[in-house]
Amino acid sequence: ASSATTEDEGTLHVPPRYGRIDSTALYTLSELTALAAARDSDKSAAGATAIDSLAVDCEGCEWAAFEQLASEGSDVGALHNITLLVLEVHLTPSMQAPTLRQFVSLFDLLVTRLGFRLWYHATNTGFPFDQQVVDFLGVLGLPPGICCYELAFHRTQTRGPAYALST
């Protein structure tokens, strides 16, 4: 059974602990960057700027989202202007836990391929039922008791819209 279902146009119904989301106001990263680019090219938009900061806290779906961005042929250009990325990574199996491949892929994309550097990190204990870690991280010594980590990545030089990833 899916944890999120659409019952009527424009409203995404999710489990009660998360409330209701107006899905008509949701955009993909590519859609947001396209909107910003269109706004930037419109000379009448005074003070319009490209998106350069991005915060991601999506309760476990960050792993699949960044895995898709890292995959060959993906539009990583959506991140080309980002210089500050604040990301909450969830490590608990009570949410959408990462696989080993997703875990490695995320950091390979951000650090190795896109040139981000870790600037800040903090722990978030979360709710008691979320204070577990996925097996492969537990085996490596990450203790239970932490739900997620809040990470901030920074880079001083962006890759530009024509940047091609080296794989």
PDB file of C-alpha atoms in Angstrom:
ATOM      1  CA  ALA A   1       0.000   0.000   0.000  1.00  0.00           C
ATOM      2  CA  SER A   2       1.245   3.469  -0.826  1.00  0.00           C
ATOM      3  CA  SER A   3       1.703   5.967   1.985  1.00  0.00           C
ATOM      4  CA  ALA A   4       0.639   8.858  -0.254  1.00  0.00           C
ATOM      5  CA  THR A   5      -2.437   8.863  -2.442  1.00  0.00           C
ATOM      6  CA  THR A   6      -4.120  11.515  -4.531  1.00  0.00           C
ATOM      7  CA  GLU A   7      -7.838  11.714  -3.824  1.00  0.00           C
ATOM      8  CA  ASP A   8      -8.729  14.867  -5.706  1.00  0.00           C
ATOM      9  CA  GLU A   9      -6.969  17.232  -8.077  1.00  0.00           C
ATOM     10  CA  GLY A  10      -4.516  19.530  -6.328  1.00  0.00           C
ATOM     11  CA  THR A  11      -4.442  17.820  -2.943  1.00  0.00           C
ATOM     12  CA  LEU A  12      -1.972  15.129  -2.014  1.00  0.00           C
ATOM     13  CA  HIS A  13      -3.124  13.159   0.996  1.00  0.00           C
ATOM     14  CA  VAL A  14      -0.346  11.779   3.151  1.00  0.00           C
ATOM     15  CA  PRO A  15      -0.257   9.959   6.501  1.00  0.00           C
ATOM     16  CA  PRO A  16      -1.922  12.008   9.279  1.00  0.00           C
ATOM     17  CA  ARG A  17       1.340  12.862  11.028  1.00  0.00           C
ATOM     18  CA  TYR A  18       2.411  14.877   7.962  1.00  0.00           C
ATOM     19  CA  GLY A  19      -0.876  16.662   7.198  1.00  0.00           C
ATOM     20  CA  ARG A  20      -2.061  17.709   3.721  1.00  0.00           C
ATOM     21  CA  ILE A  21       0.059  19.030   0.882  1.00  0.00           C
ATOM     22  CA  ASP A  22      -1.223  21.238  -1.923  1.00  0.00           C
ATOM     23  CA  SER A  23       0.436  19.413  -4.816  1.00  0.00           C
ATOM     24  CA  THR A  24      -0.339  22.245  -7.261  1.00  0.00           C
ATOM     25  CA  ALA A  25       2.391  24.249  -5.498  1.00  0.00           C
ATOM     26  CA  LEU A  26       5.052  21.535  -5.850  1.00  0.00           C
ATOM     27  CA  TYR A  27       7.770  21.779  -8.492  1.00  0.00           C
ATOM     28  CA  THR A  28      10.659  19.526  -9.434  1.00  0.00           C
ATOM     29  CA  LEU A  29      14.163  20.955  -9.170  1.00  0.00           C
ATOM     30  CA  SER A  30      14.364  21.140 -12.960  1.00  0.00           C
ATOM     31  CA  GLU A  31      11.063  23.050 -13.082  1.00  0.00           C
ATOM     32  CA  LEU A  32      12.281  25.496 -10.415  1.00  0.00           C
ATOM     33  CA  THR A  33      15.544  26.182 -12.215  1.00  0.00           C
ATOM     34  CA  ALA A  34      13.688  26.604 -15.517  1.00  0.00           C
ATOM     35  CA  LEU A  35      11.349  29.132 -13.867  1.00  0.00           C
ATOM     36  CA  ALA A  36      14.332  31.001 -12.407  1.00  0.00           C
ATOM     37  CA  ALA A  37      16.093  31.015 -15.785  1.00  0.00           C
ATOM     38  CA  ALA A  38      12.972  32.323 -17.507  1.00  0.00           C
ATOM     39  CA  ARG A  39      12.637  35.013 -14.860  1.00  0.00           C
ATOM     40  CA  ASP A  40      16.325  35.921 -15.243  1.00  0.00           C
ATOM     41  CA  SER A  41      15.994  36.277 -19.014  1.00  0.00           C
ATOM     42  CA  ASP A  42      12.999  38.579 -18.631  1.00  0.00           C
ATOM     43  CA  LYS A  43      14.591  42.032 -18.559  1.00  0.00           C
ATOM     44  CA  SER A  44      11.487  43.458 -16.904  1.00  0.00           C
ATOM     45  CA  ALA A  45      12.021  41.317 -13.791  1.00  0.00           C
ATOM     46  CA  ALA A  46      13.908  43.770 -11.611  1.00  0.00           C
ATOM     47  CA  GLY A  47      16.332  42.117  -9.240  1.00  0.00           C
ATOM     48  CA  ALA A  48      15.610  38.567 -10.382  1.00  0.00           C
ATOM     49  CA  THR A  49      18.406  36.110  -9.644  1.00  0.00           C
ATOM     50  CA  ALA A  50      19.106  32.446 -10.260  1.00  0.00           C
ATOM     51  CA  ILE A  51      18.555  29.888  -7.517  1.00  0.00           C
ATOM     52  CA  ASP A  52      21.868  29.544  -5.676  1.00  0.00           C
ATOM     53  CA  SER A  53      20.749  27.981  -2.384  1.00  0.00           C
ATOM     54  CA  LEU A  54      18.771  24.797  -1.975  1.00  0.00           C
ATOM     55  CA  ALA A  55      17.410  23.102   1.155  1.00  0.00           C
ATOM     56  CA  VAL A  56      16.248  19.493   0.983  1.00  0.00           C
ATOM     57  CA  ASP A  57      14.390  17.786   3.827  1.00  0.00           C
ATOM     58  CA  CYS A  58      12.065  15.199   2.383  1.00  0.00           C
ATOM     59  CA  GLU A  59      11.915  12.531   5.097  1.00  0.00           C
ATOM     60  CA  GLY A  60      13.992   9.872   3.358  1.00  0.00           C
ATOM     61  CA  CYS A  61      13.229  10.502  -0.297  1.00  0.00           C
ATOM     62  CA  GLU A  62      16.496  12.443  -0.650  1.00  0.00           C
ATOM     63  CA  TRP A  63      18.307   9.172  -1.348  1.00  0.00           C
ATOM     64  CA  ALA A  64      16.250   8.253  -4.402  1.00  0.00           C
ATOM     65  CA  ALA A  65      16.141  11.869  -5.606  1.00  0.00           C
ATOM     66  CA  PHE A  66      19.917  12.295  -5.556  1.00  0.00           C
ATOM     67  CA  GLU A  67      20.449   8.783  -6.931  1.00  0.00           C
ATOM     68  CA  GLN A  68      18.339   9.813  -9.910  1.00  0.00           C
ATOM     69  CA  LEU A  69      20.293  13.064 -10.287  1.00  0.00           C
ATOM     70  CA  ALA A  70      23.563  11.116 -10.182  1.00  0.00           C
ATOM     71  CA  SER A  71      22.488   8.579 -12.791  1.00  0.00           C
ATOM     72  CA  GLU A  72      23.928   8.821 -16.251  1.00  0.00           C
ATOM     73  CA  GLY A  73      21.909  11.085 -18.526  1.00  0.00           C
ATOM     74  CA  SER A  74      20.235  12.856 -15.618  1.00  0.00           C
ATOM     75  CA  ASP A  75      19.796  16.622 -15.670  1.00  0.00           C
ATOM     76  CA  VAL A  76      22.373  17.552 -13.038  1.00  0.00           C
ATOM     77  CA  GLY A  77      22.390  20.953 -14.695  1.00  0.00           C
ATOM     78  CA  ALA A  78      19.527  21.728 -12.336  1.00  0.00           C
ATOM     79  CA  LEU A  79      22.240  22.119  -9.682  1.00  0.00           C
ATOM     80  CA  HIS A  80      24.583  24.256 -11.788  1.00  0.00           C
ATOM     81  CA  ASN A  81      24.015  27.547  -9.918  1.00  0.00           C
ATOM     82  CA  ILE A  82      23.739  26.034  -6.446  1.00  0.00           C
ATOM     83  CA  THR A  83      26.547  27.158  -4.139  1.00  0.00           C
ATOM     84  CA  LEU A  84      24.887  26.310  -0.817  1.00  0.00           C
ATOM     85  CA  LEU A  85      23.080  23.004  -0.311  1.00  0.00           C
ATOM     86  CA  VAL A  86      21.459  22.242   3.035  1.00  0.00           C
ATOM     87  CA  LEU A  87      20.450  18.602   3.170  1.00  0.00           C
ATOM     88  CA  GLU A  88      18.908  16.515   5.917  1.00  0.00           C
ATOM     89  CA  VAL A  89      19.840  12.871   5.370  1.00  0.00           C
ATOM     90  CA  HIS A  90      17.700  10.256   7.078  1.00  0.00           C
ATOM     91  CA  LEU A  91      19.443   7.050   8.132  1.00  0.00           C
ATOM     92  CA  THR A  92      16.635   5.260   9.910  1.00  0.00           C
ATOM     93  CA  PRO A  93      14.879   2.212   8.473  1.00  0.00           C
ATOM     94  CA  SER A  94      11.579   3.617   9.794  1.00  0.00           C
ATOM     95  CA  MET A  95      11.607   6.071   6.863  1.00  0.00           C
ATOM     96  CA  GLN A  96      12.835   5.532   3.321  1.00  0.00           C
ATOM     97  CA  ALA A  97      16.256   4.265   4.308  1.00  0.00           C
ATOM     98  CA  PRO A  98      19.188   4.477   1.907  1.00  0.00           C
ATOM     99  CA  THR A  99      20.803   1.514   0.250  1.00  0.00           C
ATOM    100  CA  LEU A 100      24.587   1.327   0.298  1.00  0.00           C
ATOM    101  CA  ARG A 101      24.597   2.302  -3.380  1.00  0.00           C
ATOM    102  CA  GLN A 102      22.414   5.384  -2.732  1.00  0.00           C
ATOM    103  CA  PHE A 103      24.569   6.411   0.237  1.00  0.00           C
ATOM    104  CA  VAL A 104      27.791   6.262  -1.798  1.00  0.00           C
ATOM    105  CA  SER A 105      26.148   7.800  -4.868  1.00  0.00           C
ATOM    106  CA  LEU A 106      24.979  10.880  -2.948  1.00  0.00           C
ATOM    107  CA  PHE A 107      28.415  11.774  -1.610  1.00  0.00           C
ATOM    108  CA  ASP A 108      30.152  10.864  -4.868  1.00  0.00           C
ATOM    109  CA  LEU A 109      27.841  13.223  -6.758  1.00  0.00           C
ATOM    110  CA  LEU A 110      28.122  16.120  -4.337  1.00  0.00           C
ATOM    111  CA  VAL A 111      31.784  15.955  -3.329  1.00  0.00           C
ATOM    112  CA  THR A 112      33.622  14.260  -6.174  1.00  0.00           C
ATOM    113  CA  ARG A 113      31.623  15.200  -9.230  1.00  0.00           C
ATOM    114  CA  LEU A 114      30.108  18.581  -8.312  1.00  0.00           C
ATOM    115  CA  GLY A 115      32.853  19.934  -6.047  1.00  0.00           C
ATOM    116  CA  PHE A 116      30.839  20.599  -2.890  1.00  0.00           C
ATOM    117  CA  ARG A 117      32.606  20.571   0.468  1.00  0.00           C
ATOM    118  CA  LEU A 118      31.000  19.791   3.802  1.00  0.00           C
ATOM    119  CA  TRP A 119      30.676  23.077   5.655  1.00  0.00           C
ATOM    120  CA  TYR A 120      28.444  22.173   8.614  1.00  0.00           C
ATOM    121  CA  HIS A 121      26.833  19.146  10.214  1.00  0.00           C
ATOM    122  CA  ALA A 122      24.522  18.538  13.144  1.00  0.00           C
ATOM    123  CA  THR A 123      22.652  15.549  14.479  1.00  0.00           C
ATOM    124  CA  ASN A 124      18.900  15.292  14.811  1.00  0.00           C
ATOM    125  CA  THR A 125      17.624  12.639  17.198  1.00  0.00           C
ATOM    126  CA  GLY A 126      14.082  12.714  15.810  1.00  0.00           C
ATOM    127  CA  PHE A 127      11.284  10.750  17.423  1.00  0.00           C
ATOM    128  CA  PRO A 128      12.146   7.689  19.554  1.00  0.00           C
ATOM    129  CA  PHE A 129      10.793   5.243  16.918  1.00  0.00           C
ATOM    130  CA  ASP A 130      13.144   6.812  14.339  1.00  0.00           C
ATOM    131  CA  GLN A 131      16.307   6.426  16.434  1.00  0.00           C
ATOM    132  CA  GLN A 132      17.770   3.508  14.494  1.00  0.00           C
ATOM    133  CA  VAL A 133      20.315   3.251  11.696  1.00  0.00           C
ATOM    134  CA  VAL A 134      20.280   1.105   8.580  1.00  0.00           C
ATOM    135  CA  ASP A 135      22.184  -2.163   8.911  1.00  0.00           C
ATOM    136  CA  PHE A 136      25.189  -1.340   6.719  1.00  0.00           C
ATOM    137  CA  LEU A 137      25.913   1.837   8.717  1.00  0.00           C
ATOM    138  CA  GLY A 138      25.399   0.032  12.025  1.00  0.00           C
ATOM    139  CA  VAL A 139      27.958  -2.594  10.987  1.00  0.00           C
ATOM    140  CA  LEU A 140      30.378   0.225  10.189  1.00  0.00           C
ATOM    141  CA  GLY A 141      29.970   1.564  13.731  1.00  0.00           C
ATOM    142  CA  LEU A 142      27.332   4.300  13.462  1.00  0.00           C
ATOM    143  CA  PRO A 143      25.473   4.019  16.773  1.00  0.00           C
ATOM    144  CA  PRO A 144      21.668   4.035  17.028  1.00  0.00           C
ATOM    145  CA  GLY A 145      19.995   7.023  18.647  1.00  0.00           C
ATOM    146  CA  ILE A 146      20.270   9.430  15.729  1.00  0.00           C
ATOM    147  CA  CYS A 147      17.465   9.722  13.184  1.00  0.00           C
ATOM    148  CA  CYS A 148      19.210  11.975  10.720  1.00  0.00           C
ATOM    149  CA  TYR A 149      22.017  14.407  10.067  1.00  0.00           C
ATOM    150  CA  GLU A 150      21.665  17.964   8.888  1.00  0.00           C
ATOM    151  CA  LEU A 151      24.474  18.684   6.451  1.00  0.00           C
ATOM    152  CA  ALA A 152      25.416  21.913   4.726  1.00  0.00           C
ATOM    153  CA  PHE A 153      27.595  21.781   1.638  1.00  0.00           C
ATOM    154  CA  HIS A 154      29.212  24.782  -0.011  1.00  0.00           C
ATOM    155  CA  ARG A 155      31.211  25.401  -3.128  1.00  0.00           C
ATOM    156  CA  THR A 156      32.811  28.618  -4.219  1.00  0.00           C
ATOM    157  CA  GLN A 157      32.759  27.890  -7.919  1.00  0.00           C
ATOM    158  CA  THR A 158      29.688  26.705  -9.766  1.00  0.00           C
ATOM    159  CA  ARG A 159      29.903  24.435 -12.748  1.00  0.00           C
ATOM    160  CA  GLY A 160      27.879  26.620 -15.102  1.00  0.00           C
ATOM    161  CA  PRO A 161      24.979  25.532 -17.305  1.00  0.00           C
ATOM    162  CA  ALA A 162      27.237  23.853 -19.867  1.00  0.00           C
ATOM    163  CA  TYR A 163      29.081  21.737 -17.301  1.00  0.00           C
ATOM    164  CA  ALA A 164      29.313  18.075 -18.315  1.00  0.00           C
ATOM    165  CA  LEU A 165      29.801  15.576 -15.531  1.00  0.00           C
ATOM    166  CA  SER A 166      32.763  13.285 -15.708  1.00  0.00           C
ATOM    167  CA  THR A 167      31.735   9.726 -14.972  1.00  0.00           C
TER     168      THR A 167
END
